[in-house]
Amino acid sequence: NHDNMTQAQYEDLFKSCTNKVRGDFSPSYANKTEYIERIYRYVPNAKIILLLRNPIDALYSGYLHEKRSGNRLPPFVAWAEEQYPASD
């Protein structure tokens, strides 16, 4: 999680990289305006590749991750409905 890092701390993560092309990935970057603005501020010419995933597959992956972490969960559909209640 890079939320509380300074620019210098973030750049230190890549200090051992010798390639011109560097990368980082996180699905959370895609939908948070402050992250997009920060990327643009520090690297205005950055090339950004956004891969989209089937949302049901992503949801199920999250469910399995929670289960593997030892959390006791209801069956998938009930858990999904708790996470994303239907809107009217």
Short mmCIF file of C-alpha atoms in Angstrom, two decimals:
data_model
loop_
_atom_site.label_atom_id
_atom_site.label_comp_id
_atom_site.label_asym_id
_atom_site.label_seq_id
_atom_site.Cartn_x
_atom_site.Cartn_y
_atom_site.Cartn_z
CA ASN A 1 0.00 0.00 0.00
CA HIS A 2 1.58 3.25 -1.16
CA ASP A 3 -1.00 5.65 0.33
CA ASN A 4 1.31 7.20 2.92
CA MET A 5 4.60 7.12 1.01
CA THR A 6 6.49 10.18 -0.06
CA GLN A 7 7.68 10.40 -3.64
CA ALA A 8 11.23 9.61 -2.50
CA GLN A 9 10.10 6.51 -0.59
CA TYR A 10 8.16 5.29 -3.60
CA GLU A 11 11.12 5.84 -5.92
CA ASP A 12 13.31 3.86 -3.51
CA LEU A 13 11.20 0.79 -4.32
CA PHE A 14 12.67 0.89 -7.83
CA LYS A 15 16.28 1.84 -7.03
CA SER A 16 17.56 -1.60 -8.00
CA CYS A 17 15.85 -1.45 -11.42
CA THR A 18 18.20 -0.88 -14.32
CA ASN A 19 15.55 -0.91 -17.06
CA LYS A 20 14.05 2.23 -18.46
CA VAL A 21 10.61 0.63 -18.28
CA ARG A 22 9.30 0.16 -14.77
CA GLY A 23 5.96 -0.86 -13.50
CA ASP A 24 3.63 -1.04 -10.60
CA PHE A 25 0.16 -2.44 -10.47
CA SER A 26 -2.83 -2.13 -8.26
CA PRO A 27 -6.50 -2.25 -9.13
CA SER A 28 -7.10 0.51 -6.60
CA TYR A 29 -5.27 3.06 -8.78
CA ALA A 30 -7.88 2.91 -11.49
CA ASN A 31 -10.79 4.41 -9.61
CA LYS A 32 -9.21 6.91 -7.23
CA THR A 33 -8.84 10.39 -8.64
CA GLU A 34 -6.10 11.35 -6.19
CA TYR A 35 -3.92 8.46 -7.43
CA ILE A 36 -4.42 9.39 -11.07
CA GLU A 37 -3.58 13.03 -10.29
CA ARG A 38 -0.46 11.99 -8.34
CA ILE A 39 0.76 9.81 -11.19
CA TYR A 40 0.24 12.64 -13.66
CA ARG A 41 1.95 15.17 -11.37
CA TYR A 42 5.11 13.06 -10.99
CA VAL A 43 5.20 11.36 -14.39
CA PRO A 44 3.14 13.45 -16.83
CA ASN A 45 4.27 11.38 -19.83
CA ALA A 46 3.59 8.01 -18.20
CA LYS A 47 2.12 5.30 -20.37
CA ILE A 48 -0.64 3.59 -18.44
CA ILE A 49 -2.05 0.22 -19.34
CA LEU A 50 -5.34 -0.68 -17.72
CA LEU A 51 -6.46 -4.28 -17.83
CA LEU A 52 -10.08 -4.90 -17.05
CA ARG A 53 -11.25 -8.12 -15.46
CA ASN A 54 -14.61 -9.83 -15.46
CA PRO A 55 -16.17 -8.35 -12.30
CA ILE A 56 -17.68 -11.66 -11.18
CA ASP A 57 -14.31 -13.40 -11.49
CA ALA A 58 -12.71 -10.59 -9.50
CA LEU A 59 -15.40 -10.81 -6.83
CA TYR A 60 -15.00 -14.57 -6.53
CA SER A 61 -11.23 -14.19 -6.33
CA GLY A 62 -11.69 -11.74 -3.45
CA TYR A 63 -13.98 -14.22 -1.73
CA LEU A 64 -11.44 -17.03 -2.06
CA HIS A 65 -8.69 -14.74 -0.79
CA GLU A 66 -10.74 -13.98 2.32
CA LYS A 67 -11.40 -17.69 2.89
CA ARG A 68 -7.72 -18.59 2.46
CA SER A 69 -6.89 -15.89 5.00
CA GLY A 70 -8.86 -17.89 7.55
CA ASN A 71 -11.99 -15.76 7.64
CA ARG A 72 -15.22 -17.63 8.24
CA LEU A 73 -17.56 -16.64 5.45
CA PRO A 74 -21.08 -17.49 4.36
CA PRO A 75 -21.58 -19.11 0.95
CA PHE A 76 -20.35 -17.00 -1.96
CA VAL A 77 -23.70 -15.56 -3.10
CA ALA A 78 -24.65 -14.49 0.44
CA TRP A 79 -21.19 -12.95 0.93
CA ALA A 80 -21.39 -11.12 -2.41
CA GLU A 81 -24.81 -9.73 -1.51
CA GLU A 82 -23.36 -8.45 1.78
CA GLN A 83 -20.45 -6.81 -0.03
CA TYR A 84 -22.57 -5.25 -2.76
CA PRO A 85 -26.19 -4.92 -1.67
CA ALA A 86 -28.69 -4.49 -4.48
CA SER A 87 -29.62 -0.86 -5.12
CA ASP A 88 -33.10 0.24 -5.96
#
